[in-house]
Short mmCIF file of C-alpha atoms in Angstrom, two decimals:
data_model
loop_
_atom_site.label_atom_id
_atom_site.label_comp_id
_atom_site.label_asym_id
_atom_site.label_seq_id
_atom_site.Cartn_x
_atom_site.Cartn_y
_atom_site.Cartn_z
CA MET A 222 2.96 -13.55 35.04
CA LYS A 223 6.72 -13.40 34.62
CA LEU A 224 8.03 -11.65 31.52
CA GLY A 225 11.46 -12.09 30.00
CA ALA A 226 13.18 -10.56 26.97
CA ALA A 227 15.92 -11.94 24.73
CA VAL A 228 17.95 -9.71 22.39
CA PRO A 229 20.55 -11.23 20.02
CA VAL A 230 23.59 -9.11 19.18
CA LEU A 231 26.94 -9.53 17.46
CA ASN A 232 28.60 -6.10 17.24
CA GLU A 233 25.48 -3.94 16.83
CA TRP A 234 25.34 -1.95 20.07
CA ARG A 235 24.18 1.48 18.84
CA PHE A 236 20.44 1.08 19.48
CA LEU A 237 20.63 -1.47 22.29
CA PRO A 238 20.25 1.18 25.06
CA ALA A 239 16.83 2.09 23.63
CA VAL A 240 15.78 -1.49 22.90
CA ALA A 241 16.76 -2.63 26.39
CA GLY A 242 15.56 0.54 28.08
CA GLN A 243 12.10 0.10 26.63
CA LEU A 244 11.92 -3.59 27.54
CA LEU A 245 13.22 -3.06 31.07
CA GLN A 246 10.14 -0.96 31.76
CA VAL A 247 8.03 -4.13 31.67
CA VAL A 248 10.13 -7.31 31.91
CA ASP A 249 11.44 -9.17 34.94
CA ARG A 250 14.58 -10.42 33.17
CA LEU A 251 16.46 -9.34 30.05
CA VAL A 252 19.11 -11.48 28.39
CA VAL A 253 21.48 -10.26 25.67
CA LEU A 254 22.56 -13.18 23.48
CA ARG A 255 26.09 -12.25 22.40
CA GLY A 256 27.11 -14.46 19.47
CA THR A 257 30.78 -15.15 18.90
CA ARG A 258 30.51 -15.87 15.14
CA ALA A 259 28.75 -14.22 12.20
CA GLN A 260 25.77 -16.02 10.70
CA SER A 261 27.49 -15.71 7.30
CA GLY A 262 30.54 -17.56 8.63
CA ALA A 263 32.75 -14.58 7.70
CA PRO A 264 35.69 -13.84 10.01
CA THR A 265 34.58 -11.58 12.83
CA THR A 266 36.42 -9.39 15.29
CA LEU A 267 34.19 -8.96 18.31
CA THR A 268 33.91 -5.46 19.68
CA PRO A 269 34.01 -5.00 23.45
CA VAL A 270 30.69 -5.20 25.26
CA PRO A 271 29.87 -1.61 26.24
CA PRO A 272 28.66 -0.70 29.73
CA LEU A 273 25.12 -2.03 30.10
CA ASP A 274 22.30 -1.60 32.57
CA PRO A 275 23.18 -3.87 35.54
CA ARG A 276 19.84 -5.65 35.14
CA ILE A 277 20.95 -7.07 31.78
CA GLU A 278 22.35 -10.61 31.71
CA VAL A 279 24.82 -11.43 28.91
CA VAL A 280 24.95 -14.98 27.55
CA GLU A 281 27.79 -15.65 25.11
CA ALA A 282 28.12 -18.65 22.78
CA GLU A 283 28.79 -19.70 19.20
CA TRP A 284 25.33 -20.29 17.75
CA ARG A 285 25.18 -21.45 14.14
CA SER A 286 21.88 -19.86 13.15
CA GLU A 287 19.42 -17.16 14.18
CA GLN A 288 16.97 -19.91 15.09
CA ASP A 289 19.47 -21.50 17.48
CA THR A 290 20.26 -18.10 18.98
CA ARG A 291 16.62 -17.27 19.68
CA ASN A 292 15.94 -20.69 21.15
CA ALA A 293 18.97 -20.25 23.43
CA GLY A 294 17.22 -17.14 24.70
CA LEU A 295 14.06 -19.11 25.42
CA ASP A 296 16.15 -21.69 27.30
CA ALA A 297 17.91 -19.01 29.34
CA LEU A 298 14.51 -17.57 30.28
CA ALA A 299 12.78 -20.88 30.99
CA ASP A 300 11.43 -19.47 34.26
CA CYS A 301 9.39 -16.87 32.36
CA ASP A 302 5.82 -17.31 31.16
CA TRP A 303 6.41 -15.15 28.08
CA VAL A 304 9.60 -14.07 26.31
CA LEU A 305 9.75 -10.90 24.20
CA CYS A 306 12.10 -11.47 21.26
CA LEU A 307 13.50 -8.37 19.59
CA ASP A 308 16.70 -7.66 17.70
CA SER A 309 19.13 -5.00 18.89
CA ASP A 310 17.82 -2.52 16.29
CA GLU A 311 14.06 -3.04 16.80
CA ILE A 312 12.17 -0.51 18.88
CA LEU A 313 8.74 -0.74 20.48
CA LEU A 314 7.22 2.65 21.26
CA ASP A 315 5.47 3.06 24.62
CA ALA A 316 1.93 2.55 23.33
CA ASP A 317 2.81 -0.61 21.40
CA LEU A 318 4.84 -1.93 24.33
CA GLY A 319 1.75 -1.53 26.51
CA LYS A 320 -0.40 -3.36 23.96
CA LEU A 321 2.08 -6.23 23.88
CA VAL A 322 2.13 -6.62 27.64
CA ASN A 323 -1.68 -6.62 27.72
CA LEU A 324 -1.80 -9.38 25.11
CA CYS A 325 0.69 -11.47 27.10
CA GLU A 326 -1.30 -10.96 30.30
CA ALA A 327 -4.51 -12.04 28.55
CA ASP A 328 -2.69 -15.32 27.74
CA GLU A 329 -5.02 -16.20 24.89
CA HIS A 330 -2.32 -16.99 22.33
CA SER A 331 0.95 -18.92 22.03
CA ALA A 332 2.81 -16.27 20.05
CA ILE A 333 2.22 -12.63 19.12
CA SER A 334 3.41 -11.08 15.88
CA ALA A 335 3.96 -7.42 14.93
CA HIS A 336 4.16 -5.51 11.67
CA LEU A 337 7.40 -3.77 10.68
CA LEU A 338 8.13 -0.16 9.84
CA THR A 339 11.59 -0.26 8.31
CA TYR A 340 13.71 2.91 8.33
CA TRP A 341 16.25 3.80 5.67
CA LYS A 342 19.53 5.59 6.45
CA THR A 343 17.91 7.89 9.03
CA ILE A 344 14.84 7.82 11.25
CA GLU A 345 13.44 10.51 8.94
CA HIS A 346 12.99 8.05 6.07
CA ARG A 347 11.17 4.75 5.97
CA VAL A 348 10.31 2.08 3.44
CA GLU A 349 6.96 2.55 1.71
CA PRO A 350 4.82 0.57 1.47
CA PRO A 351 5.70 -1.25 4.71
CA GLU A 352 7.03 -4.75 4.29
CA ASN A 353 4.39 -7.42 3.80
CA LEU A 354 5.92 -9.25 6.72
CA THR A 355 5.18 -9.90 10.36
CA ALA A 356 7.59 -11.05 13.05
CA PRO A 357 6.83 -13.02 16.23
CA ILE A 358 7.95 -10.70 19.03
CA ALA A 359 6.47 -12.57 22.01
CA VAL A 360 6.51 -16.32 22.60
CA ARG A 361 4.68 -18.16 25.35
CA LYS A 362 6.51 -20.77 27.39
CA GLY A 363 6.72 -24.04 25.47
CA ALA A 364 6.89 -22.56 21.95
CA ARG A 365 10.11 -22.73 19.92
CA PHE A 366 11.61 -20.99 16.92
CA THR A 367 11.70 -23.17 13.79
CA GLY A 368 13.33 -20.60 11.50
CA THR A 369 14.75 -17.08 11.55
CA ARG A 370 11.37 -15.54 12.36
CA TYR A 371 9.03 -18.55 12.52
CA VAL A 372 7.66 -20.39 15.55
CA ASP A 373 5.95 -23.73 16.05
CA ALA A 374 2.80 -22.03 17.29
CA GLU A 375 0.00 -20.18 15.53
CA PRO A 376 0.82 -16.49 16.03
CA HIS A 377 -1.71 -13.81 16.83
CA PHE A 378 -1.33 -11.04 14.24
CA SER A 379 -1.59 -7.92 16.37
CA ASP A 380 -1.88 -4.26 15.35
CA ILE A 381 1.50 -3.55 16.96
CA TRP A 382 4.19 -1.86 14.84
CA LEU A 383 7.87 -2.58 15.40
CA ARG A 384 10.32 0.16 14.37
CA HIS A 385 13.04 -1.66 12.46
CA LEU A 386 16.33 0.28 12.28
CA SER A 387 18.50 -2.32 10.57
CA TYR A 388 19.29 0.08 7.70
CA VAL A 389 19.86 3.15 9.87
CA ARG A 390 23.63 2.89 9.65
CA THR A 391 26.68 4.74 8.46
CA ASP A 392 28.21 3.55 5.19
CA ALA A 393 30.95 1.68 7.05
CA GLU A 394 28.44 0.00 9.36
CA LEU A 395 26.28 -1.04 6.42
CA ARG A 396 29.23 -2.62 4.60
CA GLU A 397 30.02 -4.64 7.71
CA LYS A 398 26.37 -5.68 8.06
CA LEU A 399 26.35 -6.98 4.48
CA ARG A 400 29.56 -8.93 5.09
CA LEU A 401 28.32 -10.62 8.22
CA PHE A 402 24.61 -11.25 7.84
CA GLY A 403 23.23 -14.67 7.03
CA HIS A 404 22.05 -13.82 3.49
CA ALA A 405 25.37 -12.33 2.37
CA HIS A 406 25.56 -14.77 -0.56
CA GLU A 407 22.19 -13.54 -1.89
CA ILE A 408 23.02 -9.82 -2.18
CA VAL A 409 22.31 -8.30 -5.60
CA PRO A 410 25.61 -7.59 -7.45
CA ASP A 411 26.84 -4.00 -6.97
CA TRP A 412 23.93 -3.28 -4.61
CA TYR A 413 26.08 -1.23 -2.22
CA ASP A 414 27.35 1.15 -4.94
CA LYS A 415 24.26 1.32 -7.14
CA VAL A 416 21.52 1.32 -4.50
CA TRP A 417 22.89 2.19 -1.07
CA LEU A 418 25.22 4.94 -2.29
CA GLY A 419 23.09 5.70 -5.36
CA TRP A 420 20.10 6.66 -3.22
CA ASP A 421 22.07 9.54 -1.72
CA ALA A 422 22.01 11.26 -5.12
CA ASP A 423 18.55 10.08 -6.17
CA HIS A 424 15.91 9.78 -3.44
CA ASP A 425 13.43 8.55 -6.06
CA LEU A 426 15.38 5.34 -6.54
CA THR A 427 13.17 2.24 -6.18
CA ASP A 428 13.63 -1.47 -5.42
CA LEU A 429 16.02 -0.96 -2.53
CA HIS A 430 16.22 -4.32 -0.75
CA PRO A 431 19.69 -5.93 -1.04
CA THR A 432 18.49 -9.48 -1.76
CA ARG A 433 14.85 -9.08 -2.89
CA PRO A 434 14.74 -5.58 -4.42
CA PRO A 435 10.93 -5.07 -4.73
CA VAL A 436 10.41 -5.76 -1.01
CA TYR A 437 11.66 -2.22 -0.31
CA ARG A 438 9.81 -0.36 -3.04
CA GLN A 439 10.96 3.15 -2.09
CA ALA A 440 12.07 5.29 0.84
CA VAL A 441 9.87 8.25 1.75
CA HIS A 442 10.48 11.18 4.07
CA ASP A 443 8.26 10.58 7.10
CA PRO A 444 9.69 11.91 10.39
CA ASP A 445 8.68 9.90 13.46
CA PRO A 446 8.79 12.26 16.47
CA GLU A 447 7.85 9.55 18.97
CA LEU A 448 10.64 7.27 17.75
CA ARG A 449 13.08 10.17 18.07
CA ARG A 450 11.87 10.85 21.63
CA VAL A 451 12.39 7.21 22.63
CA LEU A 452 15.89 7.05 21.16
CA GLU A 453 16.95 10.33 22.73
CA ARG A 454 15.40 9.40 26.08
CA HIS A 455 17.70 6.39 26.21
CA GLY A 456 20.79 8.30 25.10
CA VAL A 457 21.10 7.12 21.49
CA ASP A 458 23.22 9.54 19.46
CA LEU A 459 21.64 10.20 16.06
CA GLY A 460 24.12 12.84 14.96
CA GLU A 461 25.96 10.68 12.43
CA PHE A 462 22.92 9.97 10.28
CA ARG A 463 22.15 12.38 7.44
CA ALA A 464 20.30 11.95 4.19
#
């Protein structure tokens, strides 16, 4: 079995060393899909590509949607039997990475989905309850993405948990994320000031999601030592994040 991995990225490089470092333990090829435009269509200044592991291949293009980007990754890895599809801020811990590889090797499914543990501001806080959402993180050859996180194959809902660090950002990074991401037009008015900044003064604040508030009911203090070990093992600097 030949395993590939595809990781889309615009300017979000902070966690990529850990994402890629984990995947490179098990995959034969890893492609970073470097988009040249924001999904929101907002003007974008691309940051330089930082030094990467020499095993990483960078494919650069102007894709118009997340679906197109992910399918470009499948095309680039057409020689692989399975492609692992993670974002540049989504971490698989060692045990879950092993489970995923075993499921791919069993080859009983066309796609494999994981549950999400979403972290808030730091890796010491996460959304509770976890999102009622699964994401396809492995796709067998022949399957295609039909939406942001939908595939044209019946996914196997595994017991794997994906550590989602999309909201582990500095204030400046979060503002840029909101400006560039594909649902920018759906953000709740004044969400940045009232919720993102407001939570710093009131950790009991609820309904935190920027476009669908109840999806992130609350953020609870729940340190994840294994996640910290993975990030530090791959050289991710967590010093900027405080809550």
